[in-house]
Amino acid sequence: MTRQIPAQRQPLRYDAYGRPLRNRKKNGALRFLLGFLLPYLVINGILLFLVITKPTIRAEEPDTTDYQHAAIRFEIDSLLPMRSVKATLEGDPIELTKKGSVYSAELEANGNLTISVESLNRMTDVEHISINILDETAPSIEESSAVIGAGYVEFQVSDSQSGVNFDSIYATDSDGSHLKPTDIQRTSGKITFSMKGDSLNVYVQDLAGNQQTVNFSVS
């Protein structure tokens, strides 16, 4: 019978307190990994992320309640504080109000709105928004389809944005007298005035305050 000789074990070494000593090479490599290399990679990874991270603008759709003023609101997603937050409308600076993390402004004209932000690491983001919800166009008075009869005039009015302010409609005759319509059909926009003279100036506003003026005269 052949006897197997057990592999020779490396003798253990002990410290002054009788505790076995570990392999210094393995212990040193572990200390290097945990004490230097890993923190180095983590710290430099964080620094690199902070250097290249960009702010992001999240803007809501512009809104209006009177077609004369447009409200805009936007937020900025960023891990770093902002160096600057600016807004311009057709190149003119817009005053911004900040409440918490939300910026807002009120506009009184249509145009191209540009929002630009710069974070502490000088990374930037730019958002372009077209503002076209404000009513800057006067209502339409259809002269071509107007009917001038014996002592009256009929015509159509319309406004595609804020709508016609039917209560604002009036006219002046050749004597300078102010006249109100004798009939208003709000659904169709048909307006009727009495016309005793040979001329009538008609004034119509929309709900945003834009006014249209037309002269009807007997040829």
PDB file of C-alpha atoms in Angstrom:
ATOM      1  CA  MET A   1       0.000   0.000   0.000  1.00  0.00           C
ATOM      2  CA  THR A   2       1.327   3.390  -1.037  1.00  0.00           C
ATOM      3  CA  ARG A   3       1.064   6.209   1.488  1.00  0.00           C
ATOM      4  CA  GLN A   4       0.314   9.717   0.284  1.00  0.00           C
ATOM      5  CA  ILE A   5       2.547  12.331   1.756  1.00  0.00           C
ATOM      6  CA  PRO A   6       0.513  15.416   2.675  1.00  0.00           C
ATOM      7  CA  ALA A   7       1.573  18.661   1.063  1.00  0.00           C
ATOM      8  CA  GLN A   8       3.903  20.647   3.160  1.00  0.00           C
ATOM      9  CA  ARG A   9       2.142  23.609   4.781  1.00  0.00           C
ATOM     10  CA  GLN A  10       3.793  26.948   5.076  1.00  0.00           C
ATOM     11  CA  PRO A  11       4.605  27.514   8.707  1.00  0.00           C
ATOM     12  CA  LEU A  12       2.538  30.169  10.396  1.00  0.00           C
ATOM     13  CA  ARG A  13       4.158  33.133  12.062  1.00  0.00           C
ATOM     14  CA  TYR A  14       2.793  34.825  15.127  1.00  0.00           C
ATOM     15  CA  ASP A  15       3.070  38.306  16.593  1.00  0.00           C
ATOM     16  CA  ALA A  16       4.084  39.111  20.155  1.00  0.00           C
ATOM     17  CA  TYR A  17       0.528  38.432  21.350  1.00  0.00           C
ATOM     18  CA  GLY A  18       0.276  35.043  19.728  1.00  0.00           C
ATOM     19  CA  ARG A  19      -1.875  36.153  16.812  1.00  0.00           C
ATOM     20  CA  PRO A  20      -1.028  34.707  13.383  1.00  0.00           C
ATOM     21  CA  LEU A  21       0.524  37.204  11.000  1.00  0.00           C
ATOM     22  CA  ARG A  22      -1.115  37.688   7.587  1.00  0.00           C
ATOM     23  CA  ASN A  23       0.676  37.798   4.300  1.00  0.00           C
ATOM     24  CA  ARG A  24       2.065  41.312   3.968  1.00  0.00           C
ATOM     25  CA  LYS A  25       1.904  41.302   0.161  1.00  0.00           C
ATOM     26  CA  LYS A  26      -1.829  40.523   0.083  1.00  0.00           C
ATOM     27  CA  ASN A  27      -2.519  42.921   2.942  1.00  0.00           C
ATOM     28  CA  GLY A  28      -0.611  45.732   1.238  1.00  0.00           C
ATOM     29  CA  ALA A  29      -2.427  45.250  -2.084  1.00  0.00           C
ATOM     30  CA  LEU A  30      -5.789  45.382  -0.334  1.00  0.00           C
ATOM     31  CA  ARG A  31      -4.824  48.532   1.539  1.00  0.00           C
ATOM     32  CA  PHE A  32      -3.725  50.132  -1.748  1.00  0.00           C
ATOM     33  CA  LEU A  33      -6.983  49.192  -3.428  1.00  0.00           C
ATOM     34  CA  LEU A  34      -9.289  50.350  -0.659  1.00  0.00           C
ATOM     35  CA  GLY A  35      -7.247  53.197   0.705  1.00  0.00           C
ATOM     36  CA  PHE A  36      -6.009  54.858  -2.491  1.00  0.00           C
ATOM     37  CA  LEU A  37      -7.163  53.501  -5.842  1.00  0.00           C
ATOM     38  CA  LEU A  38     -10.881  53.188  -5.117  1.00  0.00           C
ATOM     39  CA  PRO A  39     -11.234  56.643  -3.446  1.00  0.00           C
ATOM     40  CA  TYR A  40      -9.155  58.142  -6.263  1.00  0.00           C
ATOM     41  CA  LEU A  41     -11.476  56.712  -8.925  1.00  0.00           C
ATOM     42  CA  VAL A  42     -14.619  57.715  -7.027  1.00  0.00           C
ATOM     43  CA  ILE A  43     -13.477  61.288  -6.332  1.00  0.00           C
ATOM     44  CA  ASN A  44     -12.232  61.877  -9.871  1.00  0.00           C
ATOM     45  CA  GLY A  45     -15.387  60.345 -11.305  1.00  0.00           C
ATOM     46  CA  ILE A  46     -17.509  62.746  -9.251  1.00  0.00           C
ATOM     47  CA  LEU A  47     -15.341  65.714 -10.258  1.00  0.00           C
ATOM     48  CA  LEU A  48     -15.549  64.753 -13.931  1.00  0.00           C
ATOM     49  CA  PHE A  49     -19.332  64.420 -13.687  1.00  0.00           C
ATOM     50  CA  LEU A  50     -19.641  67.851 -12.070  1.00  0.00           C
ATOM     51  CA  VAL A  51     -17.405  69.376 -14.737  1.00  0.00           C
ATOM     52  CA  ILE A  52     -19.406  68.058 -17.694  1.00  0.00           C
ATOM     53  CA  THR A  53     -22.961  68.070 -16.252  1.00  0.00           C
ATOM     54  CA  LYS A  54     -25.273  70.489 -18.069  1.00  0.00           C
ATOM     55  CA  PRO A  55     -28.322  72.399 -16.838  1.00  0.00           C
ATOM     56  CA  THR A  56     -31.640  71.678 -18.536  1.00  0.00           C
ATOM     57  CA  ILE A  57     -34.486  74.153 -19.057  1.00  0.00           C
ATOM     58  CA  ARG A  58     -38.037  72.794 -18.695  1.00  0.00           C
ATOM     59  CA  ALA A  59     -40.480  75.411 -19.984  1.00  0.00           C
ATOM     60  CA  GLU A  60     -44.268  75.313 -19.949  1.00  0.00           C
ATOM     61  CA  GLU A  61     -46.446  76.437 -22.836  1.00  0.00           C
ATOM     62  CA  PRO A  62     -47.194  80.198 -22.703  1.00  0.00           C
ATOM     63  CA  ASP A  63     -50.655  81.037 -21.366  1.00  0.00           C
ATOM     64  CA  THR A  64     -52.957  84.053 -21.498  1.00  0.00           C
ATOM     65  CA  THR A  65     -56.245  85.025 -19.901  1.00  0.00           C
ATOM     66  CA  ASP A  66     -56.876  88.329 -21.673  1.00  0.00           C
ATOM     67  CA  TYR A  67     -54.907  88.034 -24.945  1.00  0.00           C
ATOM     68  CA  GLN A  68     -52.957  91.132 -23.861  1.00  0.00           C
ATOM     69  CA  HIS A  69     -50.479  89.476 -21.476  1.00  0.00           C
ATOM     70  CA  ALA A  70     -48.733  86.125 -21.809  1.00  0.00           C
ATOM     71  CA  ALA A  71     -47.420  84.265 -18.779  1.00  0.00           C
ATOM     72  CA  ILE A  72     -44.356  82.046 -19.094  1.00  0.00           C
ATOM     73  CA  ARG A  73     -42.969  79.636 -16.497  1.00  0.00           C
ATOM     74  CA  PHE A  74     -39.892  77.439 -16.537  1.00  0.00           C
ATOM     75  CA  GLU A  75     -37.677  75.405 -14.239  1.00  0.00           C
ATOM     76  CA  ILE A  76     -33.982  74.511 -14.421  1.00  0.00           C
ATOM     77  CA  ASP A  77     -32.730  71.008 -13.685  1.00  0.00           C
ATOM     78  CA  SER A  78     -29.138  71.287 -12.469  1.00  0.00           C
ATOM     79  CA  LEU A  79     -26.922  69.765  -9.796  1.00  0.00           C
ATOM     80  CA  LEU A  80     -24.939  73.001  -9.586  1.00  0.00           C
ATOM     81  CA  PRO A  81     -26.031  76.561  -8.768  1.00  0.00           C
ATOM     82  CA  MET A  82     -26.651  78.942 -11.658  1.00  0.00           C
ATOM     83  CA  ARG A  83     -24.204  81.660 -12.651  1.00  0.00           C
ATOM     84  CA  SER A  84     -26.834  83.419 -14.760  1.00  0.00           C
ATOM     85  CA  VAL A  85     -30.444  83.050 -15.936  1.00  0.00           C
ATOM     86  CA  LYS A  86     -31.563  85.410 -18.702  1.00  0.00           C
ATOM     87  CA  ALA A  87     -34.544  85.846 -21.026  1.00  0.00           C
ATOM     88  CA  THR A  88     -34.984  88.117 -24.035  1.00  0.00           C
ATOM     89  CA  LEU A  89     -37.910  88.826 -26.350  1.00  0.00           C
ATOM     90  CA  GLU A  90     -36.724  89.792 -29.813  1.00  0.00           C
ATOM     91  CA  GLY A  91     -33.393  90.723 -28.213  1.00  0.00           C
ATOM     92  CA  ASP A  92     -34.868  92.919 -25.476  1.00  0.00           C
ATOM     93  CA  PRO A  93     -34.228  91.782 -21.862  1.00  0.00           C
ATOM     94  CA  ILE A  94     -37.194  90.378 -19.942  1.00  0.00           C
ATOM     95  CA  GLU A  95     -37.488  90.738 -16.161  1.00  0.00           C
ATOM     96  CA  LEU A  96     -37.745  87.339 -14.475  1.00  0.00           C
ATOM     97  CA  THR A  97     -39.304  86.526 -11.112  1.00  0.00           C
ATOM     98  CA  LYS A  98     -38.058  83.517  -9.134  1.00  0.00           C
ATOM     99  CA  LYS A  99     -40.183  81.633  -6.631  1.00  0.00           C
ATOM    100  CA  GLY A 100     -38.512  78.511  -5.322  1.00  0.00           C
ATOM    101  CA  SER A 101     -37.136  76.720  -8.354  1.00  0.00           C
ATOM    102  CA  VAL A 102     -39.667  78.271 -10.766  1.00  0.00           C
ATOM    103  CA  TYR A 103     -38.915  81.316 -12.919  1.00  0.00           C
ATOM    104  CA  SER A 104     -41.747  83.327 -14.450  1.00  0.00           C
ATOM    105  CA  ALA A 105     -42.346  86.452 -16.520  1.00  0.00           C
ATOM    106  CA  GLU A 106     -45.216  88.365 -18.065  1.00  0.00           C
ATOM    107  CA  LEU A 107     -45.006  89.407 -21.716  1.00  0.00           C
ATOM    108  CA  GLU A 108     -46.993  92.106 -23.468  1.00  0.00           C
ATOM    109  CA  ALA A 109     -46.021  91.335 -27.058  1.00  0.00           C
ATOM    110  CA  ASN A 110     -45.624  88.408 -29.415  1.00  0.00           C
ATOM    111  CA  GLY A 111     -42.211  87.397 -30.683  1.00  0.00           C
ATOM    112  CA  ASN A 112     -39.326  84.990 -30.263  1.00  0.00           C
ATOM    113  CA  LEU A 113     -38.480  84.374 -26.607  1.00  0.00           C
ATOM    114  CA  THR A 114     -34.972  83.119 -25.803  1.00  0.00           C
ATOM    115  CA  ILE A 115     -34.106  81.675 -22.382  1.00  0.00           C
ATOM    116  CA  SER A 116     -30.417  81.092 -21.643  1.00  0.00           C
ATOM    117  CA  VAL A 117     -28.875  79.678 -18.459  1.00  0.00           C
ATOM    118  CA  GLU A 118     -25.293  79.081 -17.328  1.00  0.00           C
ATOM    119  CA  SER A 119     -24.354  76.898 -14.373  1.00  0.00           C
ATOM    120  CA  LEU A 120     -21.377  77.221 -12.031  1.00  0.00           C
ATOM    121  CA  ASN A 121     -19.229  75.007 -14.268  1.00  0.00           C
ATOM    122  CA  ARG A 122     -20.029  77.336 -17.220  1.00  0.00           C
ATOM    123  CA  MET A 123     -22.120  74.722 -19.011  1.00  0.00           C
ATOM    124  CA  THR A 124     -25.161  76.259 -20.717  1.00  0.00           C
ATOM    125  CA  ASP A 125     -28.597  75.515 -22.091  1.00  0.00           C
ATOM    126  CA  VAL A 126     -30.787  77.628 -24.396  1.00  0.00           C
ATOM    127  CA  GLU A 127     -34.516  77.364 -25.074  1.00  0.00           C
ATOM    128  CA  HIS A 128     -36.367  79.178 -27.885  1.00  0.00           C
ATOM    129  CA  ILE A 129     -40.125  79.715 -27.555  1.00  0.00           C
ATOM    130  CA  SER A 130     -42.407  81.345 -30.114  1.00  0.00           C
ATOM    131  CA  ILE A 131     -44.954  83.663 -28.465  1.00  0.00           C
ATOM    132  CA  ASN A 132     -47.957  84.072 -30.760  1.00  0.00           C
ATOM    133  CA  ILE A 133     -50.984  83.854 -28.462  1.00  0.00           C
ATOM    134  CA  LEU A 134     -51.436  87.600 -27.898  1.00  0.00           C
ATOM    135  CA  ASP A 135     -54.031  89.376 -30.006  1.00  0.00           C
ATOM    136  CA  GLU A 136     -52.292  92.266 -31.734  1.00  0.00           C
ATOM    137  CA  THR A 137     -54.572  92.389 -34.777  1.00  0.00           C
ATOM    138  CA  ALA A 138     -57.689  94.516 -35.007  1.00  0.00           C
ATOM    139  CA  PRO A 139     -61.013  92.795 -35.768  1.00  0.00           C
ATOM    140  CA  SER A 140     -62.177  92.498 -39.338  1.00  0.00           C
ATOM    141  CA  ILE A 141     -65.067  94.510 -40.785  1.00  0.00           C
ATOM    142  CA  GLU A 142     -66.156  93.020 -44.110  1.00  0.00           C
ATOM    143  CA  GLU A 143     -66.725  96.011 -46.369  1.00  0.00           C
ATOM    144  CA  SER A 144     -67.075  93.975 -49.543  1.00  0.00           C
ATOM    145  CA  SER A 145     -70.194  92.165 -48.304  1.00  0.00           C
ATOM    146  CA  ALA A 146     -71.788  95.188 -46.625  1.00  0.00           C
ATOM    147  CA  VAL A 147     -75.332  96.099 -47.620  1.00  0.00           C
ATOM    148  CA  ILE A 148     -76.299  99.778 -47.695  1.00  0.00           C
ATOM    149  CA  GLY A 149     -80.053 100.103 -47.960  1.00  0.00           C
ATOM    150  CA  ALA A 150     -82.602 102.852 -47.508  1.00  0.00           C
ATOM    151  CA  GLY A 151     -81.677 104.295 -44.130  1.00  0.00           C
ATOM    152  CA  TYR A 152     -79.536 101.424 -42.862  1.00  0.00           C
ATOM    153  CA  VAL A 153     -76.233  99.549 -43.324  1.00  0.00           C
ATOM    154  CA  GLU A 154     -75.449  95.887 -42.562  1.00  0.00           C
ATOM    155  CA  PHE A 155     -72.029  94.271 -42.366  1.00  0.00           C
ATOM    156  CA  GLN A 156     -70.132  91.358 -40.769  1.00  0.00           C
ATOM    157  CA  VAL A 157     -67.452  91.595 -38.078  1.00  0.00           C
ATOM    158  CA  SER A 158     -65.073  88.865 -36.876  1.00  0.00           C
ATOM    159  CA  ASP A 159     -61.945  88.295 -34.827  1.00  0.00           C
ATOM    160  CA  SER A 160     -60.088  84.960 -34.832  1.00  0.00           C
ATOM    161  CA  GLN A 161     -58.192  85.344 -31.550  1.00  0.00           C
ATOM    162  CA  SER A 162     -59.714  87.175 -28.584  1.00  0.00           C
ATOM    163  CA  GLY A 163     -63.098  87.671 -30.251  1.00  0.00           C
ATOM    164  CA  VAL A 164     -65.213  90.737 -31.019  1.00  0.00           C
ATOM    165  CA  ASN A 165     -66.194  93.032 -28.164  1.00  0.00           C
ATOM    166  CA  PHE A 166     -69.754  93.604 -29.327  1.00  0.00           C
ATOM    167  CA  ASP A 167     -70.412  96.074 -26.505  1.00  0.00           C
ATOM    168  CA  SER A 168     -67.727  98.374 -27.902  1.00  0.00           C
ATOM    169  CA  ILE A 169     -69.302  98.815 -31.336  1.00  0.00           C
ATOM    170  CA  TYR A 170     -70.504 102.309 -32.176  1.00  0.00           C
ATOM    171  CA  ALA A 171     -70.598 104.729 -35.078  1.00  0.00           C
ATOM    172  CA  THR A 172     -70.522 108.460 -35.802  1.00  0.00           C
ATOM    173  CA  ASP A 173     -72.540 110.032 -38.567  1.00  0.00           C
ATOM    174  CA  SER A 174     -71.822 113.069 -40.690  1.00  0.00           C
ATOM    175  CA  ASP A 175     -73.248 115.315 -37.932  1.00  0.00           C
ATOM    176  CA  GLY A 176     -70.838 113.865 -35.326  1.00  0.00           C
ATOM    177  CA  SER A 177     -73.571 112.058 -33.406  1.00  0.00           C
ATOM    178  CA  HIS A 178     -72.687 108.793 -31.654  1.00  0.00           C
ATOM    179  CA  LEU A 179     -74.867 105.857 -32.646  1.00  0.00           C
ATOM    180  CA  LYS A 180     -75.248 102.335 -31.294  1.00  0.00           C
ATOM    181  CA  PRO A 181     -76.204  99.385 -33.514  1.00  0.00           C
ATOM    182  CA  THR A 182     -79.894  98.777 -34.026  1.00  0.00           C
ATOM    183  CA  ASP A 183     -79.235  95.036 -34.192  1.00  0.00           C
ATOM    184  CA  ILE A 184     -76.349  92.751 -33.175  1.00  0.00           C
ATOM    185  CA  GLN A 185     -76.271  89.063 -34.074  1.00  0.00           C
ATOM    186  CA  ARG A 186     -73.417  87.779 -31.939  1.00  0.00           C
ATOM    187  CA  THR A 187     -73.403  84.273 -33.394  1.00  0.00           C
ATOM    188  CA  SER A 188     -72.981  85.316 -37.014  1.00  0.00           C
ATOM    189  CA  GLY A 189     -71.291  88.682 -36.344  1.00  0.00           C
ATOM    190  CA  LYS A 190     -73.877  90.593 -38.375  1.00  0.00           C
ATOM    191  CA  ILE A 191     -74.243  94.264 -37.346  1.00  0.00           C
ATOM    192  CA  THR A 192     -76.935  96.715 -38.400  1.00  0.00           C
ATOM    193  CA  PHE A 193     -76.876 100.518 -38.042  1.00  0.00           C
ATOM    194  CA  SER A 194     -79.443 103.078 -39.023  1.00  0.00           C
ATOM    195  CA  MET A 195     -77.967 105.451 -41.575  1.00  0.00           C
ATOM    196  CA  LYS A 196     -79.931 108.662 -42.050  1.00  0.00           C
ATOM    197  CA  GLY A 197     -77.143 110.656 -43.615  1.00  0.00           C
ATOM    198  CA  ASP A 198     -74.780 109.840 -46.478  1.00  0.00           C
ATOM    199  CA  SER A 199     -71.821 108.717 -44.350  1.00  0.00           C
ATOM    200  CA  LEU A 200     -71.137 106.576 -41.294  1.00  0.00           C
ATOM    201  CA  ASN A 201     -67.876 105.854 -39.480  1.00  0.00           C
ATOM    202  CA  VAL A 202     -67.986 102.503 -37.644  1.00  0.00           C
ATOM    203  CA  TYR A 203     -65.679 101.559 -34.749  1.00  0.00           C
ATOM    204  CA  VAL A 204     -65.214  97.956 -33.597  1.00  0.00           C
ATOM    205  CA  GLN A 205     -62.869  96.623 -30.896  1.00  0.00           C
ATOM    206  CA  ASP A 206     -61.865  93.089 -29.993  1.00  0.00           C
ATOM    207  CA  LEU A 207     -61.550  91.783 -26.436  1.00  0.00           C
ATOM    208  CA  ALA A 208     -57.851  92.687 -26.408  1.00  0.00           C
ATOM    209  CA  GLY A 209     -58.619  96.360 -27.121  1.00  0.00           C
ATOM    210  CA  ASN A 210     -57.521  96.476 -30.782  1.00  0.00           C
ATOM    211  CA  GLN A 211     -59.778  98.774 -32.792  1.00  0.00           C
ATOM    212  CA  GLN A 212     -60.841  98.764 -36.420  1.00  0.00           C
ATOM    213  CA  THR A 213     -62.491 101.724 -38.159  1.00  0.00           C
ATOM    214  CA  VAL A 214     -64.390 101.694 -41.452  1.00  0.00           C
ATOM    215  CA  ASN A 215     -66.317 104.369 -43.322  1.00  0.00           C
ATOM    216  CA  PHE A 216     -69.529 103.534 -45.132  1.00  0.00           C
ATOM    217  CA  SER A 217     -70.903 106.145 -47.479  1.00  0.00           C
ATOM    218  CA  VAL A 218     -73.639 106.446 -50.038  1.00  0.00           C
ATOM    219  CA  SER A 219     -72.029 106.896 -53.437  1.00  0.00           C
TER     220      SER A 219
END
